[in-house]
PDB file of C-alpha atoms in Angstrom:
ATOM      1  CA  PRO A   1       0.000   0.000   0.000  1.00 49.00           C
ATOM      2  CA  PRO A   2       1.188   3.601  -0.525  1.00 47.00           C
ATOM      3  CA  VAL A   3       1.313   4.252   3.225  1.00 45.00           C
ATOM      4  CA  ALA A   4       3.597   1.246   3.856  1.00 48.00           C
ATOM      5  CA  PHE A   5       5.892   2.228   0.986  1.00 43.00           C
ATOM      6  CA  ALA A   6       6.255   5.768   2.348  1.00 45.00           C
ATOM      7  CA  ALA A   7       7.101   4.444   5.789  1.00 47.00           C
ATOM      8  CA  ALA A   8       9.789   2.151   4.364  1.00 46.00           C
ATOM      9  CA  ALA A   9      11.324   5.013   2.360  1.00 44.00           C
ATOM     10  CA  ALA A  10      11.421   7.226   5.445  1.00 46.00           C
ATOM     11  CA  ALA A  11      13.146   4.483   7.427  1.00 46.00           C
ATOM     12  CA  ALA A  12      15.761   3.993   4.687  1.00 44.00           C
ATOM     13  CA  ALA A  13      16.460   7.714   4.593  1.00 43.00           C
ATOM     14  CA  THR A  14      16.934   7.731   8.344  1.00 43.00           C
ATOM     15  CA  VAL A  15      19.467   4.877   8.164  1.00 40.00           C
ATOM     16  CA  THR A  16      21.420   6.533   5.345  1.00 41.00           C
ATOM     17  CA  THR A  17      21.649   9.816   7.203  1.00 40.00           C
ATOM     18  CA  ASP A  18      22.837   8.133  10.388  1.00 42.00           C
ATOM     19  CA  THR A  19      25.609   6.180   8.650  1.00 43.00           C
ATOM     20  CA  GLN A  20      27.111   9.109   6.695  1.00 50.00           C
ATOM     21  CA  PRO A  21      30.424  10.475   8.079  1.00 52.00           C
ATOM     22  CA  PRO A  22      30.239  13.733   9.976  1.00 51.00           C
ATOM     23  CA  PRO A  23      31.069  16.921   8.046  1.00 51.00           C
ATOM     24  CA  PRO A  24      34.774  17.876   8.024  1.00 52.00           C
ATOM     25  CA  ARG A  25      35.993  20.159  10.733  1.00 50.00           C
ATOM     26  CA  ARG A  26      37.217  23.629  10.027  1.00 49.00           C
ATOM     27  CA  SER A  27      40.916  24.004   9.386  1.00 46.00           C
ATOM     28  CA  SER A  28      41.400  25.510  12.835  1.00 45.00           C
ATOM     29  CA  GLU A  29      39.729  22.520  14.429  1.00 47.00           C
ATOM     30  CA  ALA A  30      41.186  19.755  12.251  1.00 48.00           C
ATOM     31  CA  SER A  31      43.716  17.512  13.920  1.00 52.00           C
ATOM     32  CA  PRO A  32      46.410  15.621  11.930  1.00 51.00           C
ATOM     33  CA  PRO A  33      45.979  11.888  11.601  1.00 55.00           C
ATOM     34  CA  PRO A  34      48.246   9.762  13.746  1.00 58.00           C
ATOM     35  CA  THR A  35      51.510   8.778  12.046  1.00 54.00           C
ATOM     36  CA  THR A  36      53.521   5.642  12.468  1.00 57.00           C
ATOM     37  CA  GLN A  37      57.198   5.670  13.495  1.00 58.00           C
ATOM     38  CA  PRO A  38      58.524   5.042   9.926  1.00 53.00           C
ATOM     39  CA  GLN A  39      56.359   7.902   8.646  1.00 53.00           C
ATOM     40  CA  GLN A  40      57.725  10.207  11.339  1.00 57.00           C
ATOM     41  CA  GLN A  41      61.306   9.312  10.402  1.00 52.00           C
ATOM     42  CA  GLU A  42      60.563   9.923   6.729  1.00 49.00           C
ATOM     43  CA  GLN A  43      59.025  13.326   7.502  1.00 50.00           C
ATOM     44  CA  GLN A  44      62.046  14.290   9.591  1.00 49.00           C
ATOM     45  CA  GLN A  45      64.386  13.339   6.733  1.00 43.00           C
ATOM     46  CA  GLU A  46      62.348  15.380   4.238  1.00 42.00           C
ATOM     47  CA  GLN A  47      62.445  18.384   6.553  1.00 43.00           C
ATOM     48  CA  ALA A  48      66.206  18.047   6.958  1.00 37.00           C
ATOM     49  CA  VAL A  49      66.767  17.846   3.189  1.00 35.00           C
ATOM     50  CA  GLY A  50      64.360  20.685   2.535  1.00 36.00           C
ATOM     51  CA  SER A  51      66.164  22.940   4.983  1.00 32.00           C
ATOM     52  CA  THR A  52      69.373  22.537   2.976  1.00 29.00           C
ATOM     53  CA  LEU A  53      67.740  23.145  -0.393  1.00 33.00           C
ATOM     54  CA  ARG A  54      65.352  26.002   0.339  1.00 37.00           C
ATOM     55  CA  PRO A  55      67.024  29.384   0.892  1.00 39.00           C
ATOM     56  CA  ASN A  56      65.563  31.616   3.551  1.00 40.00           C
ATOM     57  CA  SER A  57      64.701  35.250   3.039  1.00 38.00           C
ATOM     58  CA  GLN A  58      68.195  36.383   4.008  1.00 38.00           C
ATOM     59  CA  GLN A  59      70.261  33.825   2.089  1.00 38.00           C
ATOM     60  CA  GLN A  60      70.108  32.788  -1.560  1.00 42.00           C
ATOM     61  CA  LEU A  61      71.386  29.518  -2.921  1.00 39.00           C
ATOM     62  CA  GLN A  62      74.869  29.693  -4.416  1.00 43.00           C
ATOM     63  CA  PRO A  63      76.203  26.857  -6.606  1.00 46.00           C
ATOM     64  CA  GLU A  64      78.982  24.971  -4.906  1.00 52.00           C
ATOM     65  CA  LEU A  65      82.078  25.173  -7.096  1.00 50.00           C
ATOM     66  CA  GLU A  66      85.147  23.058  -6.608  1.00 58.00           C
ATOM     67  CA  PRO A  67      88.238  25.074  -5.701  1.00 63.00           C
ATOM     68  CA  MET A  68      90.346  25.822  -8.759  1.00 67.00           C
ATOM     69  CA  MET A  69      93.981  24.986  -9.176  1.00 79.00           C
ATOM     70  CA  PRO A  70      96.131  28.128  -9.141  1.00 79.00           C
ATOM     71  CA  GLU A  71      97.155  27.726 -12.780  1.00 79.00           C
ATOM     72  CA  VAL A  72      93.514  27.383 -13.849  1.00 81.00           C
ATOM     73  CA  ALA A  73      92.599  30.455 -11.838  1.00 84.00           C
ATOM     74  CA  ALA A  74      95.418  32.417 -13.428  1.00 82.00           C
ATOM     75  CA  ALA A  75      94.315  31.384 -16.927  1.00 80.00           C
ATOM     76  CA  THR A  76      90.697  32.260 -16.119  1.00 83.00           C
ATOM     77  CA  ALA A  77      91.616  35.695 -14.784  1.00 86.00           C
ATOM     78  CA  ALA A  78      93.747  36.425 -17.849  1.00 87.00           C
ATOM     79  CA  VAL A  79      90.992  35.438 -20.280  1.00 87.00           C
ATOM     80  CA  ASN A  80      88.313  37.366 -18.398  1.00 87.00           C
ATOM     81  CA  ALA A  81      90.455  40.510 -18.496  1.00 89.00           C
ATOM     82  CA  ILE A  82      90.491  40.662 -22.302  1.00 92.00           C
ATOM     83  CA  ALA A  83      88.465  43.520 -23.787  1.00 92.00           C
ATOM     84  CA  LYS A  84      85.129  42.651 -25.374  1.00 93.00           C
ATOM     85  CA  ALA A  85      86.194  44.039 -28.737  1.00 94.00           C
ATOM     86  CA  ASP A  86      89.221  41.753 -28.797  1.00 95.00           C
ATOM     87  CA  VAL A  87      87.089  38.794 -27.691  1.00 94.00           C
ATOM     88  CA  ARG A  88      84.794  39.325 -30.639  1.00 95.00           C
ATOM     89  CA  LEU A  89      87.654  39.908 -33.072  1.00 96.00           C
ATOM     90  CA  TRP A  90      89.392  36.690 -31.994  1.00 96.00           C
ATOM     91  CA  LEU A  91      86.351  34.463 -32.364  1.00 96.00           C
ATOM     92  CA  ASP A  92      85.267  36.101 -35.628  1.00 96.00           C
ATOM     93  CA  ALA A  93      88.731  35.389 -37.025  1.00 97.00           C
ATOM     94  CA  ALA A  94      88.448  31.737 -35.974  1.00 97.00           C
ATOM     95  CA  ARG A  95      85.009  31.422 -37.601  1.00 96.00           C
ATOM     96  CA  ALA A  96      86.305  32.996 -40.813  1.00 97.00           C
ATOM     97  CA  GLY A  97      89.527  30.976 -40.828  1.00 97.00           C
ATOM     98  CA  ASN A  98      91.646  34.141 -40.721  1.00 97.00           C
ATOM     99  CA  LEU A  99      94.898  32.713 -39.414  1.00 97.00           C
ATOM    100  CA  GLN A 100      96.817  35.969 -39.946  1.00 97.00           C
ATOM    101  CA  VAL A 101      94.617  37.849 -37.456  1.00 97.00           C
ATOM    102  CA  LEU A 102      94.830  35.020 -34.935  1.00 97.00           C
ATOM    103  CA  GLU A 103      98.619  34.940 -35.113  1.00 97.00           C
ATOM    104  CA  ALA A 104      98.888  38.695 -34.621  1.00 97.00           C
ATOM    105  CA  MET A 105      96.496  38.729 -31.670  1.00 96.00           C
ATOM    106  CA  HIS A 106      98.176  35.753 -30.029  1.00 96.00           C
ATOM    107  CA  ALA A 107     101.585  37.403 -30.375  1.00 96.00           C
ATOM    108  CA  ALA A 108     100.220  40.487 -28.599  1.00 95.00           C
ATOM    109  CA  ASN A 109      98.381  38.552 -25.877  1.00 94.00           C
ATOM    110  CA  PRO A 110      98.767  34.744 -25.559  1.00 92.00           C
ATOM    111  CA  ALA A 111      95.755  34.653 -23.205  1.00 92.00           C
ATOM    112  CA  CYS A 112      93.530  35.039 -26.281  1.00 93.00           C
ATOM    113  CA  LEU A 113      93.962  31.339 -26.954  1.00 92.00           C
ATOM    114  CA  TYR A 114      91.092  30.270 -24.681  1.00 91.00           C
ATOM    115  CA  VAL A 115      88.726  33.187 -25.275  1.00 92.00           C
ATOM    116  CA  TRP A 116      85.143  31.892 -25.143  1.00 90.00           C
ATOM    117  CA  GLY A 117      83.029  34.964 -25.832  1.00 88.00           C
ATOM    118  CA  LYS A 118      82.416  36.301 -22.341  1.00 83.00           C
ATOM    119  CA  GLY A 119      80.666  39.662 -22.450  1.00 81.00           C
ATOM    120  CA  THR A 120      79.485  39.219 -26.055  1.00 86.00           C
ATOM    121  CA  SER A 121      76.583  37.498 -27.778  1.00 87.00           C
ATOM    122  CA  LEU A 122      78.926  34.590 -28.517  1.00 87.00           C
ATOM    123  CA  GLY A 123      79.239  33.901 -24.810  1.00 87.00           C
ATOM    124  CA  PHE A 124      75.869  32.122 -24.801  1.00 88.00           C
ATOM    125  CA  THR A 125      77.363  29.006 -26.390  1.00 90.00           C
ATOM    126  CA  GLY A 126      80.814  29.516 -24.914  1.00 92.00           C
ATOM    127  CA  ASN A 127      82.530  28.179 -28.026  1.00 94.00           C
ATOM    128  CA  SER A 128      86.284  28.592 -28.167  1.00 95.00           C
ATOM    129  CA  ALA A 129      88.242  29.335 -31.320  1.00 96.00           C
ATOM    130  CA  LEU A 130      88.870  25.598 -31.611  1.00 97.00           C
ATOM    131  CA  HIS A 131      85.107  24.891 -31.590  1.00 97.00           C
ATOM    132  CA  TRP A 132      84.460  27.439 -34.341  1.00 97.00           C
ATOM    133  CA  ALA A 133      87.363  26.276 -36.501  1.00 97.00           C
ATOM    134  CA  ALA A 134      86.224  22.649 -36.142  1.00 97.00           C
ATOM    135  CA  ALA A 135      82.629  23.491 -37.062  1.00 97.00           C
ATOM    136  CA  LYS A 136      83.737  25.477 -40.111  1.00 97.00           C
ATOM    137  CA  GLY A 137      86.368  22.971 -41.226  1.00 97.00           C
ATOM    138  CA  HIS A 138      89.336  25.347 -41.021  1.00 98.00           C
ATOM    139  CA  VAL A 139      91.988  22.667 -40.605  1.00 97.00           C
ATOM    140  CA  GLU A 140      94.986  25.013 -40.791  1.00 96.00           C
ATOM    141  CA  VAL A 141      93.539  27.106 -37.975  1.00 97.00           C
ATOM    142  CA  LEU A 142      92.872  23.931 -35.979  1.00 96.00           C
ATOM    143  CA  ARG A 143      96.440  22.744 -36.439  1.00 96.00           C
ATOM    144  CA  TRP A 144      97.867  26.121 -35.471  1.00 96.00           C
ATOM    145  CA  LEU A 145      95.733  26.379 -32.316  1.00 96.00           C
ATOM    146  CA  LEU A 146      96.793  22.903 -31.227  1.00 94.00           C
ATOM    147  CA  LYS A 147     100.453  23.756 -31.794  1.00 93.00           C
ATOM    148  CA  GLN A 148     100.093  26.737 -29.469  1.00 92.00           C
ATOM    149  CA  GLY A 149      99.215  24.312 -26.686  1.00 91.00           C
ATOM    150  CA  MET A 150      95.421  24.481 -26.777  1.00 93.00           C
ATOM    151  CA  SER A 151      93.662  21.400 -25.445  1.00 92.00           C
ATOM    152  CA  PRO A 152      91.675  19.487 -28.097  1.00 94.00           C
ATOM    153  CA  ASP A 153      89.119  18.665 -25.399  1.00 95.00           C
ATOM    154  CA  VAL A 154      88.230  22.224 -24.370  1.00 94.00           C
ATOM    155  CA  LEU A 155      84.548  22.477 -23.350  1.00 93.00           C
ATOM    156  CA  ASN A 156      81.847  25.008 -24.149  1.00 93.00           C
ATOM    157  CA  ASN A 157      78.744  25.832 -22.096  1.00 91.00           C
ATOM    158  CA  ALA A 158      77.066  22.588 -23.232  1.00 93.00           C
ATOM    159  CA  ASP A 159      80.086  20.455 -22.266  1.00 93.00           C
ATOM    160  CA  SER A 160      80.733  19.833 -25.959  1.00 96.00           C
ATOM    161  CA  THR A 161      84.259  19.484 -27.303  1.00 96.00           C
ATOM    162  CA  PRO A 162      85.515  20.639 -30.715  1.00 97.00           C
ATOM    163  CA  LEU A 163      85.120  16.997 -31.757  1.00 97.00           C
ATOM    164  CA  HIS A 164      81.360  17.319 -31.109  1.00 97.00           C
ATOM    165  CA  SER A 165      81.305  20.526 -33.174  1.00 97.00           C
ATOM    166  CA  ALA A 166      83.083  18.890 -36.105  1.00 97.00           C
ATOM    167  CA  ALA A 167      80.802  15.854 -35.964  1.00 97.00           C
ATOM    168  CA  GLY A 168      77.636  17.954 -35.857  1.00 96.00           C
ATOM    169  CA  ALA A 169      78.798  20.082 -38.784  1.00 96.00           C
ATOM    170  CA  GLY A 170      79.874  17.090 -40.867  1.00 96.00           C
ATOM    171  CA  GLN A 171      83.548  18.114 -41.028  1.00 97.00           C
ATOM    172  CA  ALA A 172      85.386  14.844 -41.622  1.00 96.00           C
ATOM    173  CA  ALA A 173      88.792  16.485 -42.156  1.00 96.00           C
ATOM    174  CA  ALA A 174      88.470  18.317 -38.849  1.00 97.00           C
ATOM    175  CA  LEU A 175      87.592  15.036 -37.127  1.00 97.00           C
ATOM    176  CA  ARG A 176      90.710  13.369 -38.514  1.00 96.00           C
ATOM    177  CA  LEU A 177      92.941  16.244 -37.472  1.00 96.00           C
ATOM    178  CA  LEU A 178      91.553  16.511 -33.938  1.00 96.00           C
ATOM    179  CA  LEU A 179      91.895  12.768 -33.338  1.00 96.00           C
ATOM    180  CA  LEU A 180      95.169  12.009 -35.092  1.00 94.00           C
ATOM    181  CA  GLU A 181      97.114  15.250 -34.721  1.00 93.00           C
ATOM    182  CA  GLY A 182      95.433  16.640 -31.627  1.00 93.00           C
ATOM    183  CA  GLY A 183      94.865  13.475 -29.630  1.00 92.00           C
ATOM    184  CA  ALA A 184      91.235  14.370 -28.870  1.00 95.00           C
ATOM    185  CA  ASP A 185      89.301  12.042 -26.582  1.00 95.00           C
ATOM    186  CA  ALA A 186      86.442  10.473 -28.556  1.00 96.00           C
ATOM    187  CA  THR A 187      84.844   9.033 -25.410  1.00 96.00           C
ATOM    188  CA  LEU A 188      83.931  12.397 -23.863  1.00 96.00           C
ATOM    189  CA  ARG A 189      80.193  13.121 -23.574  1.00 97.00           C
ATOM    190  CA  ASN A 190      78.406  16.446 -23.806  1.00 95.00           C
ATOM    191  CA  GLY A 191      75.579  17.711 -21.610  1.00 94.00           C
ATOM    192  CA  LEU A 192      73.158  15.396 -23.416  1.00 95.00           C
ATOM    193  CA  GLU A 193      75.380  12.389 -22.668  1.00 96.00           C
ATOM    194  CA  GLU A 194      76.358  12.109 -26.336  1.00 97.00           C
ATOM    195  CA  THR A 195      79.773  11.252 -27.690  1.00 97.00           C
ATOM    196  CA  ALA A 196      80.982  12.856 -30.903  1.00 97.00           C
ATOM    197  CA  ARG A 197      80.086   9.615 -32.664  1.00 97.00           C
ATOM    198  CA  ASP A 198      76.521   9.858 -31.348  1.00 97.00           C
ATOM    199  CA  VAL A 199      76.288  13.404 -32.691  1.00 96.00           C
ATOM    200  CA  ALA A 200      77.568  12.275 -36.090  1.00 96.00           C
ATOM    201  CA  VAL A 201      75.090   9.395 -36.369  1.00 95.00           C
ATOM    202  CA  GLY A 202      72.211  11.645 -35.337  1.00 93.00           C
ATOM    203  CA  ARG A 203      72.877  14.266 -38.016  1.00 91.00           C
ATOM    204  CA  ARG A 204      69.697  15.233 -39.865  1.00 87.00           C
ATOM    205  CA  LYS A 205      71.626  16.192 -42.981  1.00 87.00           C
ATOM    206  CA  GLY A 206      72.936  12.670 -43.434  1.00 86.00           C
ATOM    207  CA  GLY A 207      76.439  11.323 -43.788  1.00 92.00           C
ATOM    208  CA  GLY A 208      76.427  10.066 -40.226  1.00 93.00           C
ATOM    209  CA  ALA A 209      77.667   6.582 -41.064  1.00 94.00           C
ATOM    210  CA  GLU A 210      80.698   7.920 -42.929  1.00 95.00           C
ATOM    211  CA  LEU A 211      81.538  10.347 -40.132  1.00 96.00           C
ATOM    212  CA  ALA A 212      81.168   7.592 -37.533  1.00 96.00           C
ATOM    213  CA  ALA A 213      83.574   5.419 -39.531  1.00 95.00           C
ATOM    214  CA  VAL A 214      86.125   8.246 -39.540  1.00 96.00           C
ATOM    215  CA  ILE A 215      85.846   8.590 -35.769  1.00 97.00           C
ATOM    216  CA  ASP A 216      86.069   4.823 -35.226  1.00 97.00           C
ATOM    217  CA  LEU A 217      89.199   4.478 -37.338  1.00 96.00           C
ATOM    218  CA  CYS A 218      91.049   7.593 -36.179  1.00 96.00           C
ATOM    219  CA  ALA A 219      90.297   7.119 -32.495  1.00 96.00           C
ATOM    220  CA  ARG A 220      91.618   3.569 -32.560  1.00 96.00           C
ATOM    221  CA  ALA A 221      94.639   4.467 -34.662  1.00 95.00           C
ATOM    222  CA  ALA A 222      95.486   7.286 -32.263  1.00 93.00           C
ATOM    223  CA  LYS A 223      95.462   4.833 -29.349  1.00 93.00           C
ATOM    224  CA  LEU A 224      97.965   2.596 -31.100  1.00 94.00           C
ATOM    225  CA  ALA A 225     100.130   5.552 -32.149  1.00 92.00           C
ATOM    226  CA  ALA A 226     100.291   6.732 -28.523  1.00 89.00           C
ATOM    227  CA  GLU A 227     101.830   3.408 -27.427  1.00 91.00           C
ATOM    228  CA  PRO A 228     105.458   3.179 -28.640  1.00 90.00           C
ATOM    229  CA  ASP A 229     105.830  -0.444 -27.508  1.00 93.00           C
ATOM    230  CA  THR A 230     104.278  -2.447 -30.333  1.00 93.00           C
ATOM    231  CA  GLY A 231     104.339  -5.568 -28.158  1.00 92.00           C
ATOM    232  CA  LYS A 232     101.621  -3.995 -26.020  1.00 94.00           C
ATOM    233  CA  TRP A 233      99.263  -3.389 -28.924  1.00 95.00           C
ATOM    234  CA  PRO A 234      96.043  -5.361 -28.307  1.00 95.00           C
ATOM    235  CA  MET A 235      95.209  -7.800 -31.086  1.00 95.00           C
ATOM    236  CA  LYS A 236      91.546  -6.766 -31.213  1.00 95.00           C
ATOM    237  CA  LEU A 237      92.497  -3.113 -31.569  1.00 96.00           C
ATOM    238  CA  MET A 238      94.910  -3.888 -34.405  1.00 96.00           C
ATOM    239  CA  GLN A 239      92.278  -5.982 -36.155  1.00 95.00           C
ATOM    240  CA  ALA A 240      89.718  -3.184 -35.833  1.00 95.00           C
ATOM    241  CA  VAL A 241      92.109  -0.576 -37.263  1.00 95.00           C
ATOM    242  CA  LEU A 242      93.106  -2.730 -40.235  1.00 95.00           C
ATOM    243  CA  GLN A 243      89.535  -3.745 -40.958  1.00 94.00           C
ATOM    244  CA  LEU A 244      88.310  -0.133 -40.819  1.00 94.00           C
ATOM    245  CA  ALA A 245      91.208   0.819 -43.078  1.00 92.00           C
ATOM    246  CA  GLY A 246      89.973  -1.655 -45.684  1.00 93.00           C
ATOM    247  CA  HIS A 247      92.383  -4.540 -45.190  1.00 94.00           C
ATOM    248  CA  ASP A 248      91.392  -8.183 -45.586  1.00 94.00           C
ATOM    249  CA  LEU A 249      92.317  -9.772 -42.264  1.00 94.00           C
ATOM    250  CA  ARG A 250      92.563 -13.231 -43.816  1.00 93.00           C
ATOM    251  CA  GLN A 251      95.936 -12.323 -45.304  1.00 93.00           C
ATOM    252  CA  PHE A 252      97.512 -12.057 -41.834  1.00 94.00           C
ATOM    253  CA  THR A 253      98.428 -15.297 -40.099  1.00 91.00           C
ATOM    254  CA  GLU A 254     100.677 -14.223 -37.215  1.00 93.00           C
ATOM    255  CA  LYS A 255     100.702 -11.364 -34.723  1.00 94.00           C
ATOM    256  CA  LYS A 256     103.856 -10.003 -36.341  1.00 94.00           C
ATOM    257  CA  ASP A 257     101.945  -9.659 -39.607  1.00 95.00           C
ATOM    258  CA  PHE A 258      99.319  -7.526 -37.870  1.00 96.00           C
ATOM    259  CA  ILE A 259     101.966  -5.379 -36.173  1.00 95.00           C
ATOM    260  CA  ASP A 260     103.832  -4.762 -39.429  1.00 95.00           C
ATOM    261  CA  ALA A 261     100.636  -3.838 -41.253  1.00 95.00           C
ATOM    262  CA  VAL A 262      99.555  -1.438 -38.498  1.00 95.00           C
ATOM    263  CA  LYS A 263     103.007   0.177 -38.375  1.00 94.00           C
ATOM    264  CA  GLU A 264     102.875   0.735 -42.116  1.00 94.00           C
ATOM    265  CA  PHE A 265      99.407   2.263 -41.783  1.00 94.00           C
ATOM    266  CA  LEU A 266     100.447   4.565 -38.932  1.00 93.00           C
ATOM    267  CA  GLU A 267     103.504   5.802 -40.828  1.00 92.00           C
ATOM    268  CA  GLU A 268     101.181   7.281 -43.415  1.00 90.00           C
ATOM    269  CA  LEU A 269      99.294   9.315 -40.821  1.00 88.00           C
ATOM    270  CA  PRO A 270     100.222  12.935 -39.975  1.00 85.00           C
ATOM    271  CA  GLU A 271     102.370  13.691 -36.953  1.00 78.00           C
ATOM    272  CA  ARG A 272     100.935  14.959 -33.718  1.00 75.00           C
ATOM    273  CA  ALA A 273     100.507  18.731 -33.700  1.00 66.00           C
ATOM    274  CA  LEU A 274     102.115  19.057 -30.274  1.00 57.00           C
ATOM    275  CA  LEU A 275     105.480  17.438 -30.970  1.00 46.00           C
ATOM    276  CA  PRO A 276     107.735  16.274 -28.106  1.00 46.00           C
ATOM    277  CA  PRO A 277     110.479  18.797 -27.302  1.00 44.00           C
ATOM    278  CA  PRO A 278     114.130  17.764 -27.669  1.00 43.00           C
ATOM    279  CA  GLY A 279     115.455  15.705 -24.766  1.00 49.00           C
ATOM    280  CA  SER A 280     111.982  14.821 -23.468  1.00 48.00           C
ATOM    281  CA  GLY A 281     112.286  11.139 -24.255  1.00 51.00           C
ATOM    282  CA  GLY A 282     109.281  11.309 -26.570  1.00 47.00           C
ATOM    283  CA  LYS A 283     107.021  12.827 -23.916  1.00 50.00           C
ATOM    284  CA  GLU A 284     104.479  15.205 -25.404  1.00 49.00           C
ATOM    285  CA  ARG A 285     104.595  18.876 -24.555  1.00 52.00           C
ATOM    286  CA  ARG A 286     102.376  20.009 -21.752  1.00 58.00           C
ATOM    287  CA  ARG A 287      99.126  21.588 -22.895  1.00 67.00           C
ATOM    288  CA  LEU A 288      98.172  24.953 -21.499  1.00 71.00           C
ATOM    289  CA  PRO A 289      95.580  24.897 -18.683  1.00 68.00           C
ATOM    290  CA  MET A 290      91.962  25.548 -19.632  1.00 73.00           C
ATOM    291  CA  PRO A 291      90.148  28.396 -17.856  1.00 69.00           C
ATOM    292  CA  SER A 292      86.894  27.899 -15.996  1.00 69.00           C
ATOM    293  CA  LEU A 293      83.726  29.137 -17.722  1.00 66.00           C
ATOM    294  CA  PHE A 294      81.582  29.155 -14.584  1.00 59.00           C
ATOM    295  CA  ALA A 295      83.862  30.523 -11.883  1.00 53.00           C
ATOM    296  CA  ARG A 296      82.813  33.587  -9.918  1.00 49.00           C
ATOM    297  CA  PRO A 297      85.243  36.511 -10.178  1.00 47.00           C
ATOM    298  CA  GLU A 298      86.116  36.775  -6.466  1.00 45.00           C
ATOM    299  CA  PRO A 299      87.664  33.300  -6.011  1.00 46.00           C
ATOM    300  CA  VAL A 300      89.292  33.611  -9.443  1.00 45.00           C
ATOM    301  CA  ALA A 301      91.070  36.804  -8.453  1.00 48.00           C
ATOM    302  CA  ALA A 302      92.140  35.353  -5.106  1.00 44.00           C
ATOM    303  CA  ALA A 303      93.497  32.130  -6.596  1.00 45.00           C
ATOM    304  CA  ALA A 304      95.204  34.025  -9.408  1.00 45.00           C
ATOM    305  CA  ALA A 305      96.946  36.209  -6.837  1.00 47.00           C
ATOM    306  CA  VAL A 306      98.181  33.087  -5.065  1.00 42.00           C
ATOM    307  CA  ALA A 307      99.482  31.697  -8.356  1.00 44.00           C
ATOM    308  CA  ALA A 308     101.275  34.959  -9.157  1.00 47.00           C
ATOM    309  CA  THR A 309     102.889  35.009  -5.713  1.00 45.00           C
ATOM    310  CA  ALA A 310     104.046  31.409  -6.055  1.00 44.00           C
ATOM    311  CA  THR A 311     105.512  32.116  -9.496  1.00 46.00           C
ATOM    312  CA  ALA A 312     107.357  35.185  -8.240  1.00 47.00           C
TER     313      ALA A 312
END
């Protein structure tokens, strides 16, 4: 009957209302839920970490930089002191392959060698003269810079080396020179965790396979050339070099055959740009120290002063 149905509906409504949770308290009245001991320890750890990462209103976060060696500080201070006009002129000459301008500027101020564009629009990338020459394929400029003692593994703001620049620009001749004459490290990775070979293979304009083959051959050949004791040459490395150079490995039957073939191949390669000085026992000349791109001026000046005092 309708009366019975209404009574049942009212009863159901009463039950539903009674079983619903009470309305939430106001924020001032709300109490935090109880936490277990592991949760409390985790919260304490998060608070401790957060206190070291979040600066307060009176202190801003400063990046922690490793202390520089005195010679690095001195090189950094010297580079940073170069006038903006000269910075631009030096890098423009490297991009254009103007060796005459570079020689004249270096004779006037050897600190120009590691100029990276600070204070100019070129400072965004932080490319050195070696990066620009590699990207443009100016091999004579590359060779000259290396002979002045410049490191082939100098980094820009993206942690890329000149080898990365040459690979990205498709400059095979620059790759050969940096690896064979400069002794560049092909295993170094940029800020994207890419080697120069990775950059070459990923080129959108093509030719990546050929560039990768150049890097594979020259990097391995440079390793063998750096070891004067032929008895220490690994067999697998010799096989890789000869195979990449186009030799049929089936014609070699003994280790001596591999050594002789590799020696003949290496004799055809150009000499290292940084030749050993007389009386050094074949030891390569010391490369000039690279400046720091990210150092703050105060510690640079202090460390440079210490280096100058020690030299005096």
